[in-house]
C-alpha positions as a printed NumPy array, in Angstrom:
array([[  0.   ,   0.   ,   0.   ],
       [  1.5  ,   3.292,  -1.095],
       [  0.987,   6.373,   1.07 ],
       [  0.472,   9.531,  -0.939],
       [  1.943,  12.624,   0.598],
       [  0.603,  16.027,  -0.413],
       [  2.881,  18.159,  -2.544],
       [  4.881,  20.574,  -0.37 ],
       [  3.785,  24.175,  -0.667],
       [  5.552,  27.436,   0.031],
       [  3.457,  29.668,   2.264],
       [  5.108,  33.048,   2.162],
       [  3.392,  36.306,   1.424],
       [  4.444,  39.678,   2.756],
       [  2.469,  42.725,   3.785],
       [  3.254,  46.045,   5.392],
       [  1.95 ,  46.904,   8.837],
       [  2.304,  50.352,  10.387],
       [  1.614,  51.271,  13.982],
       [  0.509,  54.903,  13.707],
       [  1.741,  57.789,  15.918],
       [ -1.086,  57.842,  18.457],
       [ -0.787,  54.148,  19.421],
       [  2.984,  53.713,  19.285],
       [  2.894,  53.461,  23.088],
       [  1.101,  50.101,  22.605],
       [  3.825,  48.756,  20.279],
       [  4.778,  45.701,  22.377],
       [  1.151,  44.742,  22.991],
       [  0.316,  45.022,  19.288],
       [  3.422,  43.067,  18.246],
       [  2.444,  40.301,  20.646],
       [ -1.013,  40.101,  19.037],
       [  0.6  ,  40.023,  15.587],
       [  2.91 ,  37.149,  16.526],
       [  0.113,  35.202,  18.254],
       [ -1.91 ,  35.55 ,  15.036],
       [  0.657,  33.502,  13.106],
       [  2.676,  36.287,  11.494],
       [  6.448,  36.505,  11.382],
       [  7.996,  39.963,  11.64 ],
       [ 10.617,  39.956,   8.88 ],
       [ 11.747,  43.57 ,   9.188],
       [ 10.922,  46.361,  11.581],
       [ 11.91 ,  49.97 ,  11.929],
       [ 10.836,  53.027,  13.865],
       [ 10.85 ,  56.254,  11.872],
       [  9.159,  59.594,  11.504],
       [  7.878,  60.543,   8.078],
       [  7.856,  64.12 ,   6.86 ],
       [  4.582,  65.538,   5.492],
       [  6.069,  65.225,   1.989],
       [  6.938,  61.549,   2.539],
       [  3.412,  60.928,   3.858],
       [  1.989,  62.629,   0.763],
       [  4.06 ,  60.323,  -1.429],
       [  3.152,  57.231,   0.589],
       [ -0.577,  58.001,   0.427],
       [ -0.473,  59.4  ,  -3.136],
       [ -3.478,  57.246,  -4.144],
       [ -5.581,  59.175,  -1.608],
       [ -4.58 ,  62.557,  -3.053],
       [ -7.565,  64.789,  -3.755],
       [ -9.797,  63.225,  -1.121],
       [-11.194,  65.476,   1.608],
       [ -9.264,  63.754,   4.406],
       [ -5.87 ,  63.773,   2.602],
       [ -4.396,  66.892,   4.344],
       [ -5.468,  65.601,   7.775],
       [ -4.069,  62.141,   6.976],
       [ -0.64 ,  63.456,   6.024],
       [ -0.573,  65.782,   9.053],
       [ -1.578,  62.911,  11.36 ],
       [  0.909,  60.414,   9.915],
       [  3.774,  62.927,  10.169],
       [  2.837,  64.063,  13.698],
       [  5.106,  61.559,  15.441],
       [  7.112,  58.375,  15.056],
       [  5.611,  55.246,  13.514],
       [  6.662,  51.603,  13.624],
       [  6.702,  49.875,  10.252],
       [  6.905,  46.096,   9.959],
       [  7.084,  43.624,   7.125],
       [  4.854,  40.721,   8.115],
       [  4.976,  37.29 ,   6.491],
       [  2.718,  34.251,   6.547],
       [  0.356,  32.349,   4.306],
       [ -2.134,  34.842,   2.765],
       [ -0.531,  37.659,   4.783],
       [ -2.392,  40.513,   3.086],
       [ -5.877,  39.088,   3.62 ],
       [ -5.177,  37.841,   7.167],
       [ -3.703,  41.22 ,   8.154],
       [ -6.726,  43.064,   6.731],
       [ -8.995,  40.697,   8.668],
       [ -7.052,  41.253,  11.897],
       [ -7.169,  45.041,  11.363],
       [-10.914,  45.199,  10.776],
       [-12.732,  48.084,   9.048],
       [-10.79 ,  51.316,   8.505],
       [-13.353,  53.285,  10.52 ],
       [-12.621,  52.411,  14.152],
       [-16.116,  53.442,  15.272],
       [-17.675,  50.99 ,  12.792],
       [-15.068,  48.359,  13.725],
       [-16.19 ,  48.477,  17.375],
       [-19.69 ,  47.496,  16.257],
       [-18.988,  44.995,  13.468],
       [-15.543,  43.615,  14.458],
       [-15.125,  44.314,  18.196],
       [-11.987,  42.157,  18.545],
       [-10.158,  43.714,  15.577],
       [ -7.042,  45.82 ,  16.131],
       [ -8.701,  48.999,  14.881],
       [-11.636,  48.472,  17.237],
       [ -9.194,  48.004,  20.125],
       [ -6.678,  50.761,  19.32 ],
       [ -8.315,  53.237,  16.939],
       [-10.331,  56.285,  17.919],
       [-12.134,  57.272,  14.698],
       [-11.991,  56.933,  10.908],
       [ -8.754,  58.89 ,  10.497],
       [ -6.999,  57.828,  13.705],
       [ -7.556,  54.111,  13.263],
       [ -4.273,  53.059,  14.896],
       [ -2.787,  50.834,  12.212],
       [ -2.15 ,  50.646,   8.491],
       [ -2.366,  47.606,   6.265],
       [ -1.694,  47.073,   2.575],
       [ -4.78 ,  46.525,   0.43 ],
       [ -3.268,  44.038,  -2.027],
       [ -0.102,  42.084,  -2.759],
       [  1.009,  44.665,  -5.323],
       [  0.391,  47.596,  -2.962],
       [  2.234,  45.682,  -0.217],
       [  5.297,  45.326,  -2.444],
       [  5.174,  49.019,  -3.367],
       [  4.721,  50.139,   0.253],
       [  7.464,  47.836,   1.543],
       [  9.87 ,  49.281,  -1.044],
       [  8.875,  52.792,   0.071],
       [  9.467,  52.19 ,   3.803],
       [ 12.33 ,  49.665,   3.435],
       [ 14.181,  50.807,   0.284],
       [ 17.079,  48.448,   1.009],
       [ 14.788,  45.394,   1.123],
       [ 15.217,  42.745,  -1.521],
       [ 11.78 ,  41.581,  -2.571],
       [ 12.198,  38.473,  -4.626],
       [  9.094,  36.996,  -6.148],
       [  7.884,  33.979,  -4.204],
       [  7.547,  30.977,  -6.504],
       [  4.12 ,  29.392,  -6.674],
       [  2.552,  26.49 ,  -8.503],
       [  4.858,  24.704, -10.926],
       [  7.71 ,  27.148, -10.277],
       [  7.638,  26.236,  -6.559],
       [  7.577,  22.494,  -7.333],
       [ 10.488,  22.912,  -9.769],
       [ 12.487,  24.825,  -7.147],
       [ 11.854,  22.158,  -4.499],
       [ 12.767,  19.338,  -6.901],
       [ 15.897,  21.066,  -8.184],
       [ 17.359,  22.497,  -4.976],
       [ 15.671,  21.283,  -1.795],
       [ 15.005,  17.575,  -2.379],
       [ 18.568,  16.713,  -3.543],
       [ 20.059,  18.474,  -0.511],
       [ 17.702,  16.701,   1.874],
       [ 18.345,  13.34 ,   0.197],
       [ 22.119,  13.773,   0.434],
       [ 21.928,  14.84 ,   4.088],
       [ 19.589,  12.017,   5.111],
       [ 21.676,   9.458,   3.205],
       [ 24.833,  10.639,   4.979],
       [ 23.035,  10.466,   8.316],
       [ 21.881,   6.884,   7.639],
       [ 25.426,   5.81 ,   6.705],
       [ 26.826,   7.247,   9.946],
       [ 24.141,   5.639,  12.147],
       [ 24.889,   7.877,  15.12 ],
       [ 23.987,   6.572,  18.569],
       [ 22.281,   9.847,  19.365],
       [ 21.039,  11.499,  16.132],
       [ 20.511,  14.832,  17.9  ]])
């Protein structure tokens, strides 16, 4: 009887998380919630953006009524930016954040981060990327030195595993079996 093992999969997706100026005092508490939610913090930095940098970061919001208040708020103090990774990172982070309006979040998603830490629609405590492509763009903006290699998926991931990972594992396990150590650890 042959046991069929599922094909190995690579579960890595990145998103940008920002702890905004008014809740930076809750940084450790928020990071703990992030880690307990299955995310890995790949990179982290504390910085203060200028109003011009905030305008560039939120360029897609330009022209909206709240844009001047948003850039003033985001440049009012230091922020903590983090690159988070896990399976379906963007969608899980958006789910953990809850609705962008903290007042609505308290009603519809009372355990979300914005319900817990936000005060209103503008001061919602945390930022999250809306899509994989916006996450890549935002990560490059905040972490310009970051190397964002595309994560292989589908056939490309299987080819990578077959070409690089499986031969290395096979060689290592074969060498281990030949040695037959008394205590393999």
